[in-house]
Coordinates of C-alpha atoms and ligand atoms in Angstrom, one line a residue:
X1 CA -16.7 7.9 -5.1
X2 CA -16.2 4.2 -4.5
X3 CA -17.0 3.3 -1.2
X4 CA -16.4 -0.4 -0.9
X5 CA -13.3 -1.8 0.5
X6 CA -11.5 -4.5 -1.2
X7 CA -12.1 -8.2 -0.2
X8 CA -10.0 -9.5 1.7
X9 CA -8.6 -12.8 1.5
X10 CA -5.9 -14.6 3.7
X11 CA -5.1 -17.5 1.6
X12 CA -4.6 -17.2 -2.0
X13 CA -7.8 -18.5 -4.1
X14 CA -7.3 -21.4 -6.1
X15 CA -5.4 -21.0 -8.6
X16 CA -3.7 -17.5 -7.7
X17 CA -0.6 -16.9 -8.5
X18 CA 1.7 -13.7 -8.2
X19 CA 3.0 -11.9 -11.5
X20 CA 6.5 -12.5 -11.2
X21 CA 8.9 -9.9 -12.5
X22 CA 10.8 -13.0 -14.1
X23 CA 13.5 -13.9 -11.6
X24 CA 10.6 -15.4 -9.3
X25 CA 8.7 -18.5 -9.1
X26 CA 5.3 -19.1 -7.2
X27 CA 5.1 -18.8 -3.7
X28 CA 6.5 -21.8 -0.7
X29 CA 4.6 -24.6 -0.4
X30 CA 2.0 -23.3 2.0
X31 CA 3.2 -19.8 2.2
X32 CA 0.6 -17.7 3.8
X33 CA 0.1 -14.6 1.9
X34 CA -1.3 -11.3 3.2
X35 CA -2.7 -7.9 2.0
X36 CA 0.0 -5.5 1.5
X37 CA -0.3 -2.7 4.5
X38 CA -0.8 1.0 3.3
X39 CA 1.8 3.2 5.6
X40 CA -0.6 6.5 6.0
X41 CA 2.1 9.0 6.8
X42 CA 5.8 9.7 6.1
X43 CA 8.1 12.3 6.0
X44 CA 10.6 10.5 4.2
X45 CA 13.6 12.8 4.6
X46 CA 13.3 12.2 8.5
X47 CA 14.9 8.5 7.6
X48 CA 18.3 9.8 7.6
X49 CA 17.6 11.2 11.6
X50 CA 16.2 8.3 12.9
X51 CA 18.3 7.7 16.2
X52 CA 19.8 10.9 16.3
X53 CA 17.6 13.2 18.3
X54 CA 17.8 11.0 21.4
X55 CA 20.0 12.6 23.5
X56 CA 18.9 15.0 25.8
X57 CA 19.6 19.1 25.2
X58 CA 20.3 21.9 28.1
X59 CA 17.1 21.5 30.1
X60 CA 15.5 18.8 31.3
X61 CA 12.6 19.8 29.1
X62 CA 13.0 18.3 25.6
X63 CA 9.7 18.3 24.0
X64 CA 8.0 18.1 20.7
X65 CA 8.9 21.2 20.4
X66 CA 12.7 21.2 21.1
X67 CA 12.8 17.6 18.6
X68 CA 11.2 19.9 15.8
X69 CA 14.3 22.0 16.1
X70 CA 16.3 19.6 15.0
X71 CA 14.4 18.3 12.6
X72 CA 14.4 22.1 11.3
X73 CA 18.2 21.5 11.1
X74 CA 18.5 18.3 9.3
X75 CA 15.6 19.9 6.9
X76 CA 17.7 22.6 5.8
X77 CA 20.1 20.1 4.1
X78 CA 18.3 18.7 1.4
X79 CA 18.5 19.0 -1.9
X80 CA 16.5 16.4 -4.6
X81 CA 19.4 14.3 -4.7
X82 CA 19.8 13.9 -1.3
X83 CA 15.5 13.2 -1.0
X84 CA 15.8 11.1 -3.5
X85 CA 18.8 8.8 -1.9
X86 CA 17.2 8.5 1.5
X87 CA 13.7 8.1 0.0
X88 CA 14.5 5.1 -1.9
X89 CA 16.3 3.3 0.4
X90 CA 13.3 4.2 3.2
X91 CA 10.8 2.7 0.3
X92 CA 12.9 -0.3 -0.1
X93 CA 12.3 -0.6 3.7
X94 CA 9.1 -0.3 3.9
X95 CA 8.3 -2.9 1.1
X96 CA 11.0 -5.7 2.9
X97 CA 8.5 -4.8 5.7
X98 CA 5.2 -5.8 3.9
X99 CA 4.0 -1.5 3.3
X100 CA 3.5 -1.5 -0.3
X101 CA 1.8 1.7 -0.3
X102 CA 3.2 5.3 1.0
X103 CA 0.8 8.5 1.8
X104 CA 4.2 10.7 1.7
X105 CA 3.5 14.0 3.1
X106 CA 5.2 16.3 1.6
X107 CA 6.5 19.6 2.6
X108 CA 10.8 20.5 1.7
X109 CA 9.3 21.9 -1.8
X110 CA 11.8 24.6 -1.9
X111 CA 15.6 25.5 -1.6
X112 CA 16.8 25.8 1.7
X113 CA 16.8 29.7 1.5
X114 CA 12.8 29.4 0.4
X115 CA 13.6 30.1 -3.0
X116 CA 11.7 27.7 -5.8
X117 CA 14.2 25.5 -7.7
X118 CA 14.1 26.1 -11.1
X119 CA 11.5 23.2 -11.7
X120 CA 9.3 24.2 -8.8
X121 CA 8.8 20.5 -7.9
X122 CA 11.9 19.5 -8.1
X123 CA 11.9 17.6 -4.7
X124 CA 7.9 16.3 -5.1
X125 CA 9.8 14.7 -8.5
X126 CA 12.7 13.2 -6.4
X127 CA 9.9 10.9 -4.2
X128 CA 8.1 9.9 -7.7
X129 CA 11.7 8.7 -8.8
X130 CA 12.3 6.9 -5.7
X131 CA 8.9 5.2 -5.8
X132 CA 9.1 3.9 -9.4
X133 CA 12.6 2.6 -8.4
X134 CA 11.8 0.5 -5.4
X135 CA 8.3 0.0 -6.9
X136 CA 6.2 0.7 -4.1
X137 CA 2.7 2.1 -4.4
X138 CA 2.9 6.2 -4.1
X139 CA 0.2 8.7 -2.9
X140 CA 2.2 12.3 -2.7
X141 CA 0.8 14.4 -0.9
X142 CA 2.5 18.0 -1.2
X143 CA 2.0 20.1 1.8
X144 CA 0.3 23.8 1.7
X145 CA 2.4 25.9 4.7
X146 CA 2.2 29.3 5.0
X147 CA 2.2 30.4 8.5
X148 CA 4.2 29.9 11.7
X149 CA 0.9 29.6 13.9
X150 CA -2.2 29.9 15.0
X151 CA -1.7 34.0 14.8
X152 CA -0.7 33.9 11.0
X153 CA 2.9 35.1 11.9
X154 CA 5.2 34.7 9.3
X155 CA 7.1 31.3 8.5
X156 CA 10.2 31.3 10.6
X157 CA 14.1 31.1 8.8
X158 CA 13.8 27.4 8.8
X159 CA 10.4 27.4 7.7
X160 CA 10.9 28.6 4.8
X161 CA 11.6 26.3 2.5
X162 CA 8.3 24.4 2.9
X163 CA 6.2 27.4 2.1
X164 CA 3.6 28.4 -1.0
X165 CA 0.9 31.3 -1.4
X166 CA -2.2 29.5 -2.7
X167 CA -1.7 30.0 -6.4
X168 CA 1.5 28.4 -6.2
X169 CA 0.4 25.8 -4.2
X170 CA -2.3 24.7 -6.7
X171 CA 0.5 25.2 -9.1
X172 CA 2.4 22.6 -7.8
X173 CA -0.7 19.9 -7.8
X174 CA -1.5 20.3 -11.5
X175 CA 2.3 19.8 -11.9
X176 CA 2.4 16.6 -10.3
X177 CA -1.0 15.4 -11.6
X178 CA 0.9 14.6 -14.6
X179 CA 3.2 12.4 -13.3
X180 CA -0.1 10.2 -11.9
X181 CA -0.2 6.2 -13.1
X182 CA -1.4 3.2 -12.2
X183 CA 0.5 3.2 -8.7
X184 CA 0.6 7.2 -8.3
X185 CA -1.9 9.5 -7.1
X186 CA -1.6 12.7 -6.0
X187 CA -3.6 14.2 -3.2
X188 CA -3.4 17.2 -0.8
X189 CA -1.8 17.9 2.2
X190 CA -3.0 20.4 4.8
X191 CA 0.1 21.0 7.5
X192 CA -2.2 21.5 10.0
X193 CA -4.8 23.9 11.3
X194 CA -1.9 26.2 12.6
X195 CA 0.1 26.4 9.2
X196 CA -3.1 27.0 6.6
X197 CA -5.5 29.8 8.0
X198 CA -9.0 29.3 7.7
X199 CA -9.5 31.5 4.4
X200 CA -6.6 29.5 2.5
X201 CA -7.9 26.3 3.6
X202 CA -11.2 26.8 2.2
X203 CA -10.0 28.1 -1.4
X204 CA -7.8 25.1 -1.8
X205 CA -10.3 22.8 -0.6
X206 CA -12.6 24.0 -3.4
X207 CA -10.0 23.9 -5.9
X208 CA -9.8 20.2 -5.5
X209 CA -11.1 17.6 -7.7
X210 CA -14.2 16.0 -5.9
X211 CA -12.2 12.7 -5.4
X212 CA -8.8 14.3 -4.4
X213 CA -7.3 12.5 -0.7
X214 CA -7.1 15.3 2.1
X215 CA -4.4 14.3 5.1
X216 CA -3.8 17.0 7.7
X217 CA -1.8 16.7 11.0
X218 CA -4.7 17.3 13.9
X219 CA -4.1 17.2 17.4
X220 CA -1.0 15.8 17.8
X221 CA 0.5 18.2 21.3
X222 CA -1.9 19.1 24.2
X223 CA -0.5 22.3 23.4
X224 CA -1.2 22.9 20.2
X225 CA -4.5 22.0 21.8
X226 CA -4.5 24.3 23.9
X227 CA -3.7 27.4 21.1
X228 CA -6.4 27.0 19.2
X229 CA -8.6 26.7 21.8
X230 CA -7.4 30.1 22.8
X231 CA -7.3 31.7 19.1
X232 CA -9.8 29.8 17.3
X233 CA -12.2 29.0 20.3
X234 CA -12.7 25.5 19.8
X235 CA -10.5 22.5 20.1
X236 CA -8.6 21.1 16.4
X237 CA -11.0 18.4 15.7
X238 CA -14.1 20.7 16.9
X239 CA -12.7 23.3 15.0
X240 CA -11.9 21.5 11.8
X241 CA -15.8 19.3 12.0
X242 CA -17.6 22.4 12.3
X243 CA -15.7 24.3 9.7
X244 CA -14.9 21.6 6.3
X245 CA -17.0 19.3 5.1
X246 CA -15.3 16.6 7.0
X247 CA -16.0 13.2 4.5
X248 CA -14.0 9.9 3.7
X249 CA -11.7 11.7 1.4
X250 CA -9.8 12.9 4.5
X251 CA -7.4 11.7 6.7
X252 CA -6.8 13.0 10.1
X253 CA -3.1 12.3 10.6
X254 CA -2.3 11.7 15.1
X255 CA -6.1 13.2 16.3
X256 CA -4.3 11.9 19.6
X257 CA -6.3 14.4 21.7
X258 CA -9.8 13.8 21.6
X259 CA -12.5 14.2 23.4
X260 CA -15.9 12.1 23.6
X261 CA -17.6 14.4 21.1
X262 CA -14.7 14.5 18.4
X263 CA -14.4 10.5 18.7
X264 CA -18.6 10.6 18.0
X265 CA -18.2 13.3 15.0
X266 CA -14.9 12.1 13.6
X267 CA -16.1 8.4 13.2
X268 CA -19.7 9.2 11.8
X269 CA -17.4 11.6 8.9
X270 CA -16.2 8.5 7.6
X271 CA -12.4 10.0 7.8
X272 CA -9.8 7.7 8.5
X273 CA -7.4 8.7 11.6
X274 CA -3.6 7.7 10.7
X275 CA -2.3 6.9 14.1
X276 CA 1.6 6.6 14.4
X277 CA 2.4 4.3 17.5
X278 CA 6.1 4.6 17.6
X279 CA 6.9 8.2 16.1
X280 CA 4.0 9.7 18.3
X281 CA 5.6 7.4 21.9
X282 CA 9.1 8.7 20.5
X283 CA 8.0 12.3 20.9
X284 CA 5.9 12.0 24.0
X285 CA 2.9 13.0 22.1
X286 CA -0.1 11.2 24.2
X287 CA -1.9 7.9 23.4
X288 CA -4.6 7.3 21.1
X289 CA -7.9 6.7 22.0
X290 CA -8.5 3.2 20.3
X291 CA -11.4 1.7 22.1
X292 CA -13.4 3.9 22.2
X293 CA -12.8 5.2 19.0
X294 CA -13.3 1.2 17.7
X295 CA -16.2 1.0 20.0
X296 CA -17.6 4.8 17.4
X297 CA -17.1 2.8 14.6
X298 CA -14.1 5.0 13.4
X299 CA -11.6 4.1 10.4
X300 CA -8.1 4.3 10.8
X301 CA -4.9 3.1 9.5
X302 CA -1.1 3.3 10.6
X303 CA 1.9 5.4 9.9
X304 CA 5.6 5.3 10.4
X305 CA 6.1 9.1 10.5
X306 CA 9.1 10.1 11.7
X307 CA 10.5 6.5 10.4
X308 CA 12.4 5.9 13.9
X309 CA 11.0 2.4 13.4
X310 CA 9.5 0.9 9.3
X311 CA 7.6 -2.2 10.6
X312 CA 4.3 -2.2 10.5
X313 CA 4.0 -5.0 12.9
X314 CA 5.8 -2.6 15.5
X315 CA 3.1 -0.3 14.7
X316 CA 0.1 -2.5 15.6
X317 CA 2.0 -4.2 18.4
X318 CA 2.4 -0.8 20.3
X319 CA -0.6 0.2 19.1
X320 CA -2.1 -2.5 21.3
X321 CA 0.6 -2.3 24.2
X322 CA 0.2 1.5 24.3
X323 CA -3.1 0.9 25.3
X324 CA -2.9 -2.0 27.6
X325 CA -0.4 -0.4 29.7
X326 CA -2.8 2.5 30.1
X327 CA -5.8 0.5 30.9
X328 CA -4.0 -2.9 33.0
X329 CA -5.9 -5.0 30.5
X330 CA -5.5 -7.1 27.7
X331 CA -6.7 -7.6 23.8
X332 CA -7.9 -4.9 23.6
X333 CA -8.3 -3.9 20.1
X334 CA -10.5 -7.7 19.9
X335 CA -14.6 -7.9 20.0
X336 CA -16.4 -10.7 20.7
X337 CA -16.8 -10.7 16.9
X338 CA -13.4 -10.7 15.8
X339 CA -11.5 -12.1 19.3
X340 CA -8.0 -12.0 17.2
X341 CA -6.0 -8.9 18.2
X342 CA -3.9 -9.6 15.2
X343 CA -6.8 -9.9 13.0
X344 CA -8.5 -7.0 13.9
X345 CA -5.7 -4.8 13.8
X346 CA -4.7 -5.8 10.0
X347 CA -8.2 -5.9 8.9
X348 CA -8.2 -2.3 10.3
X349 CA -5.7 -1.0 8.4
X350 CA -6.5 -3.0 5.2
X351 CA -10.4 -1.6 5.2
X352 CA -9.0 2.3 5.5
X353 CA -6.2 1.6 2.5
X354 CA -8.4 2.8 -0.5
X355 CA -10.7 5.4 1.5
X356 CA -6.9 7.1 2.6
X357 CA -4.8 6.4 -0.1
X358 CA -7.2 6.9 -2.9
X359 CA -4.9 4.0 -4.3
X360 CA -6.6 -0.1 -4.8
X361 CA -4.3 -1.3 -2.6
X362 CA -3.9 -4.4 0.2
X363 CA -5.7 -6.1 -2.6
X364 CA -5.4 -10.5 -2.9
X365 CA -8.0 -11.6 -5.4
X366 CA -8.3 -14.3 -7.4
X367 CA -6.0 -14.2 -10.7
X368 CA -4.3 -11.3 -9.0
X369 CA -2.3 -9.4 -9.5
X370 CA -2.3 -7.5 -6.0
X371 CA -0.4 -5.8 -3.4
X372 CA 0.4 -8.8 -0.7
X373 CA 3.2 -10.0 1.0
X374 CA 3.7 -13.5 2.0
X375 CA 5.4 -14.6 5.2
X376 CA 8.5 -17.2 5.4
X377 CA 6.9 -20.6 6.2
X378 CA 9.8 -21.8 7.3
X379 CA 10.5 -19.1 10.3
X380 CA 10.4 -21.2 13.9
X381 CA 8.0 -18.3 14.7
X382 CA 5.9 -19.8 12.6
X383 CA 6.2 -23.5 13.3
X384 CA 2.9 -25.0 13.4
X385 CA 0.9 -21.9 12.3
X386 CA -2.5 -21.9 11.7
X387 CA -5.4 -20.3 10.3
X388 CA -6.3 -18.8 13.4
X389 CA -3.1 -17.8 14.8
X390 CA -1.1 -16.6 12.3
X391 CA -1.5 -13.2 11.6
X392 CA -1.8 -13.1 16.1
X393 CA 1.9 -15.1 15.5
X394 CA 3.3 -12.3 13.0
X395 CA 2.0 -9.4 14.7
X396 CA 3.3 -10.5 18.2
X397 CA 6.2 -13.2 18.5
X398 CA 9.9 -12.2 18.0
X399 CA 11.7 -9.6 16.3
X400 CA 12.6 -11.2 13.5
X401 CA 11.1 -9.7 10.2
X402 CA 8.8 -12.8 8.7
X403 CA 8.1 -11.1 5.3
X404 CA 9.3 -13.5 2.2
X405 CA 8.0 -11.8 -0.7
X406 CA 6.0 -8.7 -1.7
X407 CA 4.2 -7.9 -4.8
X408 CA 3.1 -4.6 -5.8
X409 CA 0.3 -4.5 -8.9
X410 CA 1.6 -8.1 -9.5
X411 CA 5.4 -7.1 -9.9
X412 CA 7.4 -9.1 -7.2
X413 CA 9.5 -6.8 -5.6
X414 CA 11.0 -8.6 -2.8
X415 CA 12.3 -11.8 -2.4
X416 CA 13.5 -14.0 0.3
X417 CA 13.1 -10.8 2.3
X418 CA 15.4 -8.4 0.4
X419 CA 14.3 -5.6 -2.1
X420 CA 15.6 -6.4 -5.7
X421 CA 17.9 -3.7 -5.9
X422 CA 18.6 -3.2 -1.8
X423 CA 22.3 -3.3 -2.4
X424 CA 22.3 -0.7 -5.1
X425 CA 19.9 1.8 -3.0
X426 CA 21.5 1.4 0.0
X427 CA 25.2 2.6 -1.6
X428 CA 23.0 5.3 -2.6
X429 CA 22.0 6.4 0.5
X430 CA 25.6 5.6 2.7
X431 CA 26.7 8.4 -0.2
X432 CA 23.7 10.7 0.9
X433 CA 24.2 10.1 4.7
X434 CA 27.4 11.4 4.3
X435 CA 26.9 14.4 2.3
X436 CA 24.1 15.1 4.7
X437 CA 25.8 14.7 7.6
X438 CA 29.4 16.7 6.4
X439 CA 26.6 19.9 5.9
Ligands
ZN501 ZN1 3.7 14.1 10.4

C-alpha cells in the first residue's frame, strides 16, 4: 500500500495550468490556489434536516439520543430519488466550498419497511449518480448494521432499513465495486462497535481486499462509552486496538472520548481520526482531544457529518476555537515548526486525504491536473495577502465564502464560486424537500 502523501504545493508551479472543462480560462492574475480538502464523513440524506432538529422536545433532556429520533424519522422517507436530489445539491455544496472529495457513509440501503429494492443498491447507486453529476471525488462507503446494541438486540422499526446479514453485506460491495473509476472507490463501513458484533466484524474484515478503506463511528457519546465498558469490558477504542488489526486503511470516525492510552495506540496505528467540529458541538457530543493527540503524532482529517454546516473552513475554525475555549489559550493547533494555525490545520487534513479516502486527492502538481480550489483574489478579506498569511486569512477572517474555482481530476467544476449546474440541482432538491417534507 502506498504510503506517501501527495506534495503539496501552495502556488501553482510554473507553468501549471487547470484542465478546463471548456467554458473556463486560466486562473486570476495571482490567484492563490489550494489542495482540494477531502470531507471524511457524511450522511448525505441528513442535508435536507439541517436546522430542523433545534427546537427543544418535552424534557429538558434533548440528547444525542433524543436528535437520533428524529433523524430516524426523516430516514424513513427516502427513496433513491429523493437521495439522489438532496445528495447532489449537498455535493454541489461541498465543491462551492473547496471539498472535492466525499467519504459518504452509507447506511438507508433498504426500503423503509427493511425490504431490499429490487436492485439491492438502489440507494448506494443514487450517491454514484449524484457524484458524477456534480463531479466531485466519491469514496462510498456502504454501512454493515445489524444490531440495535451492544447486547445484539434486534434492529429496532426504524432501524430497519439500514440493515444486512453478512452475506448480503458483502453482496452489496462486489456490486458497487463495479461502478469504481477514476474518481470512485468503494470502501467499507463499520456502524460502530454497537451495530456489528465482534464475530461479524471479523468475517467482513477478512473478506476485504487488502487495500480496501475501513471508517467506523468510535466513541462519539460518553455513554456509548460507558456500555461497552460494561458489556465488552473495555472502553471503544481499547476495545477495537486490541481486537482488529488497527492499520492506516482505517478511519476512526469522532474517537471524541479518549483516554491517554488510546491517543498513544490510536496515533502509533497510523489510522486517521475524522473529527466533525460542528456536527459533533451541534449534538453536544464532547470535544476532541487535538493537542495531545498532535503532540502523539496522530492523523486526522475533517468531516461535515450531519451537514448542519458544508464549510470546511467552519470546520477547522471550531476545530481550533473548540479547544481554545477549553484550554484559555491560543494557536493551539501551531508548533514552533509550523507557527500558522491555518497552515497546520490544512496541511492536516491534506496529509490524511489518500491514507482515508483511498482516493489521490488534495493533489497540485506541476502540469496538473489536480483536485484544488483557488481563492477570489479580489475578496477585501484578502487585500494584501501574503504567502504567510493567507491560508491564516481564509481559515479565520469573515464569513464570506472566498472559493473562486475548483477542479476535480483537472475538470473545472466551479466558477466564480457557483457549481456549473447549481441552478439545475438545486430545482432538484426544492422538488425533493417538498416531497420529503409532505411524507
Ligand atoms: Zn456519522
Amino acid at each position: 500500500m502506498q504510503t506517501t502523501t501527495p506534495a503539496r504545493v501552495w502556488q501553482p508551479a510554473a507553468g501549471w495550468q487547470p484542465v478546463s472543462n471548456g467554458s473556463t480560462g486560466g486562473l486570476q492574475a495571482g490567484a492563490r490556489v489550494l489542495p482540494g480538502v477531502a470531507n471524511l464523513h457524511s450522511h448525505a440524506f441528513q442535508r435536507a434536516m439541517a436546522g430542523m432538529a433545534e427546537r427543544r422536545g418535552d424534557s429538558d433532556r434533548d440528547s444525542f439520543w433524543t436528535w437520533r429520533e428524529t433523524m430516524y424519522r426523516f430516514a424513513g422517507r427516502f427513496d433513491p430519488d429523493t437521495l439522489h436530489a438532496v445528495a447532489a445539491q449537498l455535493y454541489a455544496e461541498m465543491l462551492e466550498a473547496g471539498y472535492t472529495t466525499v467519504c459518504e457513509f452509507h447506511y438507508l440501503h433498504h426500503a423503509p419497511d427493511g425490504r431490499s429494492y429490487d436492485d439491492p443498491a438502489a440507494m448506494s447507486r443514487a450517491l454514484v449518480q449524484a457524484a458524477r453529476e456534480t463531479g466531485i471525488r466519491l469514496t462510498l462507503l456502504p454501512v454493515m448494521y445489524m444490531a440495535g446494541g451492544f447486547d445484539r438486540r434486534p434492529l429496532g422499526e426504524r432501524q430497519r432499513r439500514f440493515g444486512h446479514d453478512v452475506d448480503g453485506y458483502l453482496r452489496l460491495l462486489d456490486a458497487l465495486r463495479a461502478e469504481e473509476g477514476k474518481t470512485m472507490r468503494v470502501g467499507c463501513a463499520l456502524h460502530s462497535l454497537r451495530a456489528v458484533p465482534p464475530d461479524a466484524m471479523s468475517t467482513v474484515l477478512a473478506a476485504l481486499p487488502g487495500d480496501s478503506r475501513i471508517h467506523i463511528h468510535i466513541a462519539e457519546q460518553t455513554g456509548e462509552v460507558d456500555e461497552c465498558l460494561a458489556i465488552r469490558g473495555a472502553r471503544p477504542v481499547r476495545w477495537l486496538l486490541d481486537n482488529a488489526r488497527v492499520d492506516a486503511r482505517w478511519t476512526l470516525v469522532h474517537a471524541t472520548h479518549l483516554d491517554d492510552a488510546e491517543i498513544a495506540g490510536v496515533a502509533r496505528s497510523g489510522a486517521t481520526v475524522a473529527i466533525c467540529p460542528t456536527t459533533e458541538a451541534n449534538l453536544g457530543d464532547g470535544l476532541f482531544p487535538l493537542r495531545d493527540y498532535l503532540d502523539a503524532g496522530g492523523a486526522w482529517g475533517i468531516g461535515s457529518d450531519s451537514h448542519i454546516s458544508v464549510s470546511p473552513v467552519e470546520e477547522l475554525r471550531w476545530l481550533e476555537y473548540g479547544q481554545r475555549l477549553a484550554t484559555r489559550r491560543r494557536n493551539i493547533a501551531a508548533s514552533a515548526a509550523v507557527r500558522s494555525v491555518g497552515e497546520t490545520l490544512l496541511a492536516g487534513v491534506v496529509d490524511s486525504a489518500w491514507t482515508s479516502s483511498g482516493q489521490a486527492t488534495g493533489t497540485i502538481a506541476a502540469g496538473g491536473p489536480g483536485d484544488a480550489f483557488s481563492l477570489a483574489v479580489d475578496s477585501p478579506l484578502l487585500a494584501g495577502a501574503g504567502d504567510g498569511d493567507v491560508i491564516d486569512r481564509w481559515v479565520f477572517s469573515g464569513n464570506r465564502p472566498l472559493v473562486d474555482r475548483v477542479w476535480v481530476d483537472g475538470q473545472c467544476v466551479v466558477e466564480g464560486g457557483r457549481h456549473r449546474r447549481g441552478a439545475e440541482i438545486a430545482g432538484r432538491y426544492g422538488k425533493a424537500m417538498s416531497a420529503l417534507l409532505a411524507g
